[in-house]
PDB file of C-alpha atoms in Angstrom:
ATOM      1  CA  MET O 276    -105.934 106.310 175.635  1.00 96.00           C
ATOM      2  CA  ALA O 277    -106.038 103.133 173.592  1.00 98.00           C
ATOM      3  CA  THR O 278    -104.295 102.589 170.267  1.00 98.00           C
ATOM      4  CA  ILE O 279    -106.613 101.130 167.670  1.00 98.00           C
ATOM      5  CA  TYR O 280    -105.774  99.552 164.320  1.00 98.00           C
ATOM      6  CA  ILE O 281    -108.391  99.828 161.612  1.00 98.00           C
ATOM      7  CA  SER O 282    -108.821  97.934 158.341  1.00 97.00           C
ATOM      8  CA  LEU O 283    -110.487  99.759 155.453  1.00 97.00           C
ATOM      9  CA  GLY O 284    -111.639  98.145 152.229  1.00 94.00           C
ATOM     10  CA  THR O 285    -113.813  99.125 149.272  1.00 93.00           C
ATOM     11  CA  ASN O 286    -114.581  98.007 145.738  1.00 91.00           C
ATOM     12  CA  ILE O 287    -117.524 100.265 144.877  1.00 88.00           C
ATOM     13  CA  GLU O 288    -116.281 103.685 143.722  1.00 91.00           C
ATOM     14  CA  PRO O 289    -113.204 102.767 145.765  1.00 93.00           C
ATOM     15  CA  GLU O 290    -111.171 105.978 145.532  1.00 94.00           C
ATOM     16  CA  GLN O 291    -114.132 108.119 146.557  1.00 93.00           C
ATOM     17  CA  HIS O 292    -115.205 105.861 149.428  1.00 93.00           C
ATOM     18  CA  LEU O 293    -111.696 105.263 150.770  1.00 95.00           C
ATOM     19  CA  LYS O 294    -110.985 109.009 150.883  1.00 95.00           C
ATOM     20  CA  ALA O 295    -114.364 109.771 152.477  1.00 94.00           C
ATOM     21  CA  GLY O 296    -113.905 106.986 155.035  1.00 95.00           C
ATOM     22  CA  LEU O 297    -110.465 108.286 156.020  1.00 96.00           C
ATOM     23  CA  LEU O 298    -111.784 111.820 156.426  1.00 95.00           C
ATOM     24  CA  ASP O 299    -114.667 110.541 158.573  1.00 95.00           C
ATOM     25  CA  LEU O 300    -112.265 108.502 160.722  1.00 97.00           C
ATOM     26  CA  GLN O 301    -110.054 111.545 161.172  1.00 96.00           C
ATOM     27  CA  GLN O 302    -113.074 113.602 162.201  1.00 95.00           C
ATOM     28  CA  HIS O 303    -113.946 111.062 164.923  1.00 96.00           C
ATOM     29  CA  PHE O 304    -110.494 109.936 166.051  1.00 97.00           C
ATOM     30  CA  GLY O 305    -108.111 112.771 165.187  1.00 95.00           C
ATOM     31  CA  LYS O 306    -104.687 112.110 163.716  1.00 95.00           C
ATOM     32  CA  LEU O 307    -104.405 108.885 161.736  1.00 96.00           C
ATOM     33  CA  THR O 308    -101.256 106.959 160.887  1.00 96.00           C
ATOM     34  CA  LEU O 309    -101.695 105.231 157.530  1.00 96.00           C
ATOM     35  CA  SER O 310    -100.241 102.289 155.650  1.00 97.00           C
ATOM     36  CA  ARG O 311     -99.877 102.425 151.902  1.00 96.00           C
ATOM     37  CA  VAL O 312    -102.969 101.630 149.851  1.00 97.00           C
ATOM     38  CA  PHE O 313    -103.095  98.186 148.268  1.00 97.00           C
ATOM     39  CA  GLU O 314    -105.193  96.762 145.483  1.00 96.00           C
ATOM     40  CA  SER O 315    -106.280  93.168 145.805  1.00 94.00           C
ATOM     41  CA  GLU O 316    -108.499  90.681 144.071  1.00 88.00           C
ATOM     42  CA  SER O 317    -111.794  89.979 145.805  1.00 82.00           C
ATOM     43  CA  VAL O 318    -111.679  87.103 148.292  1.00 74.00           C
ATOM     44  CA  GLY O 319    -114.608  84.699 148.669  1.00 70.00           C
ATOM     45  CA  PHE O 320    -116.568  85.905 145.618  1.00 66.00           C
ATOM     46  CA  LYS O 321    -116.091  87.064 142.022  1.00 74.00           C
ATOM     47  CA  GLY O 322    -116.011  90.833 141.940  1.00 80.00           C
ATOM     48  CA  THR O 323    -113.992  93.897 141.051  1.00 89.00           C
ATOM     49  CA  ASN O 324    -110.715  94.512 142.833  1.00 93.00           C
ATOM     50  CA  PHE O 325    -110.623  96.106 146.271  1.00 93.00           C
ATOM     51  CA  LEU O 326    -108.590  98.960 147.651  1.00 96.00           C
ATOM     52  CA  ASN O 327    -107.392  98.179 151.185  1.00 96.00           C
ATOM     53  CA  MET O 328    -105.289  99.820 153.854  1.00 97.00           C
ATOM     54  CA  VAL O 329    -104.761  99.937 157.614  1.00 98.00           C
ATOM     55  CA  ALA O 330    -104.868 103.020 159.812  1.00 97.00           C
ATOM     56  CA  SER O 331    -104.122 103.570 163.474  1.00 98.00           C
ATOM     57  CA  ALA O 332    -105.461 106.162 165.883  1.00 98.00           C
ATOM     58  CA  GLN O 333    -105.763 106.927 169.570  1.00 98.00           C
ATOM     59  CA  THR O 334    -109.109 106.867 171.354  1.00 98.00           C
ATOM     60  CA  GLU O 335    -110.754 107.061 174.740  1.00 97.00           C
ATOM     61  CA  LEU O 336    -113.857 105.300 173.387  1.00 98.00           C
ATOM     62  CA  SER O 337    -114.718 101.767 174.476  1.00 98.00           C
ATOM     63  CA  ILE O 338    -114.470  98.905 171.986  1.00 98.00           C
ATOM     64  CA  ALA O 339    -118.258  98.936 171.522  1.00 97.00           C
ATOM     65  CA  GLU O 340    -118.248 102.700 170.904  1.00 98.00           C
ATOM     66  CA  VAL O 341    -115.429 102.374 168.360  1.00 98.00           C
ATOM     67  CA  VAL O 342    -117.294  99.638 166.473  1.00 97.00           C
ATOM     68  CA  ALA O 343    -120.536 101.666 166.535  1.00 96.00           C
ATOM     69  CA  THR O 344    -118.651 104.647 165.104  1.00 97.00           C
ATOM     70  CA  PHE O 345    -117.261 102.459 162.301  1.00 96.00           C
ATOM     71  CA  LYS O 346    -120.767 101.165 161.474  1.00 93.00           C
ATOM     72  CA  MET O 347    -122.095 104.734 161.313  1.00 93.00           C
ATOM     73  CA  ILE O 348    -119.252 105.793 158.977  1.00 95.00           C
ATOM     74  CA  GLU O 349    -119.908 102.750 156.754  1.00 91.00           C
ATOM     75  CA  GLN O 350    -123.615 103.573 156.529  1.00 88.00           C
ATOM     76  CA  ASN O 351    -122.857 107.248 155.811  1.00 87.00           C
ATOM     77  CA  ASN O 352    -120.786 105.982 152.877  1.00 84.00           C
ATOM     78  CA  GLY O 353    -123.504 103.828 151.342  1.00 68.00           C
ATOM     79  CA  ARG O 354    -122.974 100.530 153.147  1.00 56.00           C
ATOM     80  CA  ILE O 355    -126.222  98.624 153.394  1.00 59.00           C
ATOM     81  CA  LYS O 356    -126.829  97.001 156.772  1.00 62.00           C
ATOM     82  CA  GLY O 357    -127.144  93.214 156.544  1.00 58.00           C
ATOM     83  CA  GLU O 358    -125.222  92.771 153.282  1.00 57.00           C
ATOM     84  CA  LYS O 359    -123.992  89.238 152.797  1.00 54.00           C
ATOM     85  CA  LYS O 360    -120.423  88.621 153.936  1.00 56.00           C
ATOM     86  CA  PHE O 361    -118.745  88.028 150.580  1.00 52.00           C
ATOM     87  CA  SER O 362    -120.080  90.807 148.367  1.00 53.00           C
ATOM     88  CA  PRO O 363    -119.061  94.188 146.924  1.00 70.00           C
ATOM     89  CA  ARG O 364    -118.592  96.958 149.506  1.00 76.00           C
ATOM     90  CA  SER O 365    -118.813 100.727 149.320  1.00 82.00           C
ATOM     91  CA  LEU O 366    -116.826 100.827 152.556  1.00 91.00           C
ATOM     92  CA  ASP O 367    -115.855  98.154 155.051  1.00 91.00           C
ATOM     93  CA  ILE O 368    -114.204  99.305 158.289  1.00 95.00           C
ATOM     94  CA  ASP O 369    -113.095  96.734 160.846  1.00 95.00           C
ATOM     95  CA  LEU O 370    -111.406  97.026 164.214  1.00 98.00           C
ATOM     96  CA  LEU O 371    -108.308  94.827 164.042  1.00 98.00           C
ATOM     97  CA  LEU O 372    -106.674  95.613 167.390  1.00 98.00           C
ATOM     98  CA  TYR O 373    -107.538  97.638 170.470  1.00 98.00           C
ATOM     99  CA  ASP O 374    -104.228  97.854 172.326  1.00 98.00           C
ATOM    100  CA  ASP O 375    -103.443  94.208 173.100  1.00 96.00           C
ATOM    101  CA  VAL O 376    -106.973  93.281 174.213  1.00 98.00           C
ATOM    102  CA  VAL O 377    -108.008  89.692 173.535  1.00 97.00           C
ATOM    103  CA  THR O 378    -111.794  89.239 173.600  1.00 97.00           C
ATOM    104  CA  GLN O 379    -114.784  87.780 171.741  1.00 96.00           C
ATOM    105  CA  GLN O 380    -117.257  90.485 172.785  1.00 94.00           C
ATOM    106  CA  PRO O 381    -118.438  92.903 171.522  1.00 95.00           C
ATOM    107  CA  VAL O 382    -116.195  91.830 168.613  1.00 96.00           C
ATOM    108  CA  GLU O 383    -113.375  89.345 168.144  1.00 97.00           C
ATOM    109  CA  LEU O 384    -110.030  90.953 169.038  1.00 98.00           C
ATOM    110  CA  PRO O 385    -107.519  90.607 167.668  1.00 98.00           C
ATOM    111  CA  ARG O 386    -109.545  90.172 164.503  1.00 97.00           C
ATOM    112  CA  GLY O 387    -109.004  86.673 163.112  1.00 96.00           C
ATOM    113  CA  GLU O 388    -108.574  87.756 159.509  1.00 94.00           C
ATOM    114  CA  ILE O 389    -105.246  89.412 160.411  1.00 98.00           C
ATOM    115  CA  LEU O 390    -103.640  85.978 160.121  1.00 97.00           C
ATOM    116  CA  PHE O 391    -105.474  84.861 156.954  1.00 95.00           C
ATOM    117  CA  ASN O 392    -105.937  87.839 154.636  1.00 95.00           C
ATOM    118  CA  ALA O 393    -103.015  89.471 152.837  1.00 96.00           C
ATOM    119  CA  PHE O 394    -105.055  92.668 152.420  1.00 96.00           C
ATOM    120  CA  VAL O 395    -105.031  93.049 156.220  1.00 97.00           C
ATOM    121  CA  LEU O 396    -101.685  91.525 157.198  1.00 98.00           C
ATOM    122  CA  TRP O 397     -99.441  93.250 154.632  1.00 98.00           C
ATOM    123  CA  PRO O 398    -100.566  96.825 155.421  1.00 98.00           C
ATOM    124  CA  LEU O 399    -100.582  96.083 159.176  1.00 98.00           C
ATOM    125  CA  SER O 400     -97.061  94.653 158.964  1.00 98.00           C
ATOM    126  CA  GLU O 401     -95.953  97.830 157.191  1.00 96.00           C
ATOM    127  CA  LEU O 402     -97.572 100.112 159.735  1.00 97.00           C
ATOM    128  CA  VAL O 403     -96.328  98.328 162.880  1.00 98.00           C
ATOM    129  CA  PRO O 404     -93.753  95.702 161.852  1.00 98.00           C
ATOM    130  CA  GLU O 405     -92.412  95.110 165.359  1.00 98.00           C
ATOM    131  CA  LEU O 406     -95.774  95.029 167.162  1.00 98.00           C
ATOM    132  CA  ILE O 407     -96.484  91.560 168.581  1.00 98.00           C
ATOM    133  CA  HIS O 408     -99.760  89.753 167.886  1.00 98.00           C
ATOM    134  CA  PRO O 409    -101.246  89.207 171.369  1.00 97.00           C
ATOM    135  CA  ILE O 410    -102.198  85.565 170.757  1.00 97.00           C
ATOM    136  CA  VAL O 411     -99.589  84.051 168.432  1.00 98.00           C
ATOM    137  CA  LYS O 412     -96.775  86.126 170.006  1.00 98.00           C
ATOM    138  CA  GLN O 413     -95.062  86.946 166.713  1.00 98.00           C
ATOM    139  CA  SER O 414     -94.384  90.338 165.152  1.00 98.00           C
ATOM    140  CA  TYR O 415     -96.566  91.371 162.231  1.00 98.00           C
ATOM    141  CA  HIS O 416     -93.394  91.613 160.144  1.00 98.00           C
ATOM    142  CA  SER O 417     -92.534  87.961 160.800  1.00 98.00           C
ATOM    143  CA  LEU O 418     -96.162  86.903 160.250  1.00 98.00           C
ATOM    144  CA  TRP O 419     -96.089  88.620 156.849  1.00 98.00           C
ATOM    145  CA  ASN O 420     -92.728  87.045 155.990  1.00 97.00           C
ATOM    146  CA  GLU O 421     -94.224  83.595 156.704  1.00 97.00           C
ATOM    147  CA  PHE O 422     -97.498  84.272 154.860  1.00 97.00           C
ATOM    148  CA  ASP O 423     -98.173  82.248 151.682  1.00 95.00           C
ATOM    149  CA  LYS O 424     -97.996  85.116 149.207  1.00 94.00           C
ATOM    150  CA  THR O 425     -99.220  82.912 146.353  1.00 93.00           C
ATOM    151  CA  SER O 426    -102.611  82.451 148.038  1.00 89.00           C
ATOM    152  CA  GLN O 427    -103.962  85.961 147.359  1.00 92.00           C
ATOM    153  CA  LYS O 428    -103.168  88.569 144.709  1.00 93.00           C
ATOM    154  CA  ILE O 429    -102.280  91.958 146.229  1.00 96.00           C
ATOM    155  CA  TRP O 430    -100.033  94.851 145.233  1.00 97.00           C
ATOM    156  CA  PRO O 431     -99.314  98.390 146.486  1.00 97.00           C
ATOM    157  CA  ILE O 432    -100.659 101.275 144.385  1.00 96.00           C
ATOM    158  CA  THR O 433    -100.077 104.986 144.123  1.00 95.00           C
ATOM    159  CA  PHE O 434    -102.978 106.699 145.869  1.00 94.00           C
ATOM    160  CA  SER O 435    -103.526 110.407 146.276  1.00 92.00           C
ATOM    161  CA  LEU O 436    -104.699 111.149 149.827  1.00 87.00           C
ATOM    162  CA  PRO O 437    -107.003 114.091 150.533  1.00 83.00           C
ATOM    163  CA  HIS O 438    -104.891 117.124 151.475  1.00 81.00           C
ATOM    164  CA  GLN O 439    -106.507 117.163 154.955  1.00 79.00           C
ATOM    165  CA  LEU O 440    -104.777 113.846 155.731  1.00 78.00           C
ATOM    166  CA  ARG O 441    -101.269 114.795 154.626  1.00 64.00           C
TER     167      ARG O 441
END
């Protein structure tokens, strides 16, 4: 079994899509461990604020199978294939970590944006503060402590999870 860490983000009907995405992930991967939900300003384009969080799960699927499952869940939640990178999202699900695998194929692991986006690093550092980044060899807690918190606007929010996830 591999431990996977998953980034979720949405700014189109965000409460609805975040809840639906979590339920779909639970259906495919079983028990999820969840960070708090954060609201953040859009990065890379002008748009409405995003809701973001990180989840972890256990899986026997390969990296490629995990990513394919995420793409299917995104599409089931209204994500249009081929959308430009910096644009509104009904649901964006990314594989951040697959155990401590370091690879470029079929996706970059660990995902590069862990080190550059507060909406990924803060929830990940909450979920697994002592886990060590497999490349930079620092804990996510220390990476968050060193992060330039003036570079991106992000704050935790109160979010009501579906009762199936509690």
